[in-house]
């Protein structure tokens, strides 16, 4: 059962790869998958970076409005 499903998936990917129209779709799917994997891998770092960035922006905004 799993072998048949795997073969079906491989055939679908192969058909997309050989088809000119499917090639663009496959590229977009692969790029999206890589971006999602990178985002998951660096999730903590990204959240910390965005938090620091927002704190910095908030502090600078308070300085501007105090003057």
CSV table of N, CA and C in Angstrom, one decimal:
chain,number,residue,atom,x,y,z
A,1,UNK,N,0.8,-1.2,0.0
A,1,UNK,CA,0.0,0.0,0.0
A,1,UNK,C,0.9,1.3,0.0
A,2,UNK,N,1.8,1.3,0.9
A,2,UNK,CA,2.7,2.5,1.0
A,2,UNK,C,3.6,2.6,-0.2
A,3,UNK,N,4.0,1.4,-0.7
A,3,UNK,CA,4.9,1.4,-1.9
A,3,UNK,C,4.1,1.9,-3.1
A,4,UNK,N,2.9,1.5,-3.2
A,4,UNK,CA,2.1,2.0,-4.3
A,4,UNK,C,1.9,3.5,-4.2
A,5,UNK,N,1.6,4.0,-3.0
A,5,UNK,CA,1.4,5.4,-2.8
A,5,UNK,C,2.7,6.2,-3.1
A,6,UNK,N,3.9,5.6,-2.7
A,6,UNK,CA,5.2,6.3,-3.0
A,6,UNK,C,5.4,6.3,-4.5
A,7,UNK,N,5.1,5.2,-5.2
A,7,UNK,CA,5.3,5.1,-6.7
A,7,UNK,C,4.4,6.1,-7.4
A,8,UNK,N,3.1,6.3,-6.9
A,8,UNK,CA,2.2,7.2,-7.4
A,8,UNK,C,2.7,8.7,-7.3
A,9,UNK,N,3.2,9.0,-6.1
A,9,UNK,CA,3.8,10.3,-5.8
A,9,UNK,C,5.0,10.6,-6.7
A,10,UNK,N,5.9,9.6,-6.8
A,10,UNK,CA,7.1,9.7,-7.7
A,10,UNK,C,6.7,9.9,-9.1
A,11,UNK,N,5.7,9.2,-9.6
A,11,UNK,CA,5.2,9.4,-11.0
A,11,UNK,C,4.6,10.8,-11.2
A,12,UNK,N,3.9,11.3,-10.2
A,12,UNK,CA,3.3,12.6,-10.3
A,12,UNK,C,4.4,13.7,-10.3
A,13,UNK,N,5.4,13.5,-9.5
A,13,UNK,CA,6.5,14.5,-9.5
A,13,UNK,C,7.3,14.4,-10.8
A,14,UNK,N,7.5,13.2,-11.3
A,14,UNK,CA,8.2,13.0,-12.6
A,14,UNK,C,7.4,13.6,-13.7
A,15,UNK,N,6.1,13.4,-13.7
A,15,UNK,CA,5.2,14.0,-14.8
A,15,UNK,C,5.3,15.6,-14.7
A,16,UNK,N,5.3,16.1,-13.5
A,16,UNK,CA,5.4,17.6,-13.4
A,16,UNK,C,6.7,18.1,-13.8
A,17,UNK,N,7.8,17.3,-13.5
A,17,UNK,CA,9.1,17.7,-13.9
A,17,UNK,C,9.3,17.7,-15.4
A,18,UNK,N,8.7,16.7,-16.1
A,18,UNK,CA,8.8,16.6,-17.6
A,18,UNK,C,7.9,17.6,-18.3
A,19,UNK,N,6.8,18.0,-17.7
A,19,UNK,CA,5.9,18.9,-18.3
A,19,UNK,C,6.4,20.3,-18.2
A,20,UNK,N,6.5,21.1,-19.2
A,20,UNK,CA,7.0,22.4,-19.2
A,20,UNK,C,6.1,23.3,-18.3
A,21,UNK,N,4.8,23.1,-18.3
A,21,UNK,CA,3.9,23.9,-17.5
A,21,UNK,C,4.1,23.5,-16.0
A,22,UNK,N,4.2,22.3,-15.8
A,22,UNK,CA,4.4,21.8,-14.4
A,22,UNK,C,5.7,22.1,-13.8
A,23,UNK,N,6.7,22.5,-14.6
A,23,UNK,CA,8.0,22.8,-14.0
A,23,UNK,C,7.9,24.1,-13.2
A,24,UNK,N,7.2,25.1,-13.7
A,24,UNK,CA,7.1,26.3,-12.9
A,24,UNK,C,6.4,26.1,-11.6
A,25,UNK,N,5.3,25.2,-11.6
A,25,UNK,CA,4.6,24.9,-10.4
A,25,UNK,C,5.5,24.1,-9.5
A,26,UNK,N,6.2,23.2,-9.9
A,26,UNK,CA,7.1,22.4,-9.1
A,26,UNK,C,8.2,23.3,-8.4
A,27,UNK,N,8.7,24.2,-9.2
A,27,UNK,CA,9.7,25.2,-8.6
A,27,UNK,C,9.1,26.0,-7.5
A,28,UNK,N,7.9,26.5,-7.7
A,28,UNK,CA,7.2,27.3,-6.7
A,28,UNK,C,7.0,26.4,-5.4
A,29,UNK,N,6.5,25.2,-5.6
A,29,UNK,CA,6.3,24.3,-4.5
A,29,UNK,C,7.6,24.1,-3.7
A,30,UNK,N,8.7,23.8,-4.4
A,30,UNK,CA,9.9,23.5,-3.8
A,30,UNK,C,10.5,24.7,-3.0
A,31,UNK,N,10.3,25.9,-3.6
A,31,UNK,CA,10.8,27.1,-3.0
A,31,UNK,C,10.0,27.4,-1.7
A,32,UNK,N,8.7,27.2,-1.8
A,32,UNK,CA,7.8,27.4,-0.6
A,32,UNK,C,8.2,26.4,0.5
A,33,UNK,N,8.5,25.1,0.1
A,33,UNK,CA,8.8,24.1,1.1
A,33,UNK,C,10.2,24.5,1.8
A,34,UNK,N,11.1,24.9,1.0
A,34,UNK,CA,12.4,25.3,1.6
A,34,UNK,C,12.2,26.5,2.5
A,35,UNK,N,11.4,27.5,2.1
A,35,UNK,CA,11.2,28.6,3.0
A,35,UNK,C,10.5,28.2,4.3
A,36,UNK,N,9.6,27.3,4.2
A,36,UNK,CA,8.9,26.8,5.4
A,36,UNK,C,9.9,26.1,6.3
A,37,UNK,N,10.7,25.3,5.8
A,37,UNK,CA,11.7,24.5,6.6
A,37,UNK,C,12.7,25.4,7.2
A,38,UNK,N,13.1,26.4,6.5
A,38,UNK,CA,14.1,27.4,7.1
A,38,UNK,C,13.4,28.2,8.2
A,39,UNK,N,12.1,28.6,8.0
A,39,UNK,CA,11.4,29.3,9.0
A,39,UNK,C,11.2,28.5,10.3
A,40,UNK,N,10.9,27.2,10.1
A,40,UNK,CA,10.7,26.4,11.3
A,40,UNK,C,12.1,26.2,12.0
A,41,UNK,N,13.1,26.0,11.2
A,41,UNK,CA,14.4,25.7,11.8
A,41,UNK,C,14.9,26.9,12.6
A,42,UNK,N,14.7,28.2,12.1
A,42,UNK,CA,15.2,29.4,12.7
A,42,UNK,C,14.1,30.1,13.4
A,43,UNK,N,13.0,29.5,13.8
A,43,UNK,CA,11.8,30.1,14.4
A,43,UNK,C,12.2,31.0,15.6
A,44,UNK,N,12.9,30.4,16.6
A,44,UNK,CA,13.3,31.1,17.8
A,44,UNK,C,14.1,32.3,17.5
A,45,UNK,N,15.1,32.2,16.6
A,45,UNK,CA,15.9,33.3,16.2
A,45,UNK,C,15.1,34.4,15.6
A,46,UNK,N,14.2,34.0,14.7
A,46,UNK,CA,13.4,35.0,13.9
A,46,UNK,C,12.5,35.8,14.9
A,47,UNK,N,11.9,35.0,15.8
A,47,UNK,CA,11.0,35.7,16.8
A,47,UNK,C,11.7,36.6,17.7
A,48,UNK,N,12.9,36.2,18.1
A,48,UNK,CA,13.8,37.1,19.0
A,48,UNK,C,14.2,38.3,18.2
A,49,UNK,N,14.6,38.2,17.0
A,49,UNK,CA,15.0,39.3,16.1
A,49,UNK,C,13.8,40.3,15.9
A,50,UNK,N,12.6,39.8,15.6
A,50,UNK,CA,11.5,40.6,15.4
A,50,UNK,C,11.1,41.3,16.7
A,51,UNK,N,11.2,40.6,17.8
A,51,UNK,CA,10.9,41.3,19.1
A,51,UNK,C,11.8,42.4,19.4
A,52,UNK,N,13.1,42.2,19.2
A,52,UNK,CA,14.1,43.2,19.4
A,52,UNK,C,13.9,44.4,18.5
A,53,UNK,N,13.5,44.1,17.2
A,53,UNK,CA,13.3,45.1,16.2
A,53,UNK,C,12.1,46.0,16.6
A,54,UNK,N,11.0,45.3,17.1
A,54,UNK,CA,9.8,46.1,17.5
A,54,UNK,C,10.1,46.9,18.8
A,55,UNK,N,10.9,46.4,19.7
A,55,UNK,CA,11.3,47.2,20.9
A,55,UNK,C,12.1,48.4,20.5
A,56,UNK,N,13.0,48.2,19.6
A,56,UNK,CA,13.8,49.3,19.1
A,56,UNK,C,12.9,50.4,18.4
A,57,UNK,N,12.0,50.0,17.6
A,57,UNK,CA,11.2,50.9,16.9
A,57,UNK,C,10.3,51.6,17.9
A,58,UNK,N,9.7,50.9,18.8
A,58,UNK,CA,8.9,51.5,19.8
A,58,UNK,C,9.6,52.5,20.7
A,59,UNK,N,10.9,52.2,21.0
A,59,UNK,CA,11.7,53.2,21.8
A,59,UNK,C,12.0,54.4,21.0
A,60,UNK,N,12.3,54.3,19.8
A,60,UNK,CA,12.6,55.4,18.9
A,60,UNK,C,11.4,56.3,18.7
A,61,UNK,N,10.2,55.6,18.5
A,61,UNK,CA,9.0,56.3,18.3
A,61,UNK,C,8.6,57.1,19.6
A,62,UNK,N,8.9,56.6,20.8
A,62,UNK,CA,8.6,57.4,22.0
A,62,UNK,C,9.5,58.6,22.1
A,63,UNK,N,10.8,58.4,21.6
A,63,UNK,CA,11.7,59.5,21.6
A,63,UNK,C,11.3,60.7,20.7
A,64,UNK,N,10.7,60.3,19.6
A,64,UNK,CA,10.3,61.3,18.6
A,64,UNK,C,9.1,62.0,19.1
A,65,UNK,N,8.1,61.3,19.7
A,65,UNK,CA,6.9,62.0,20.2
A,65,UNK,C,7.1,62.8,21.5
A,66,UNK,N,8.2,62.5,22.3
A,66,UNK,CA,8.5,63.2,23.5
A,66,UNK,C,9.0,64.6,23.2
A,67,UNK,N,9.7,64.7,22.1
A,67,UNK,CA,10.3,66.0,21.7
A,67,UNK,C,9.4,67.0,21.2
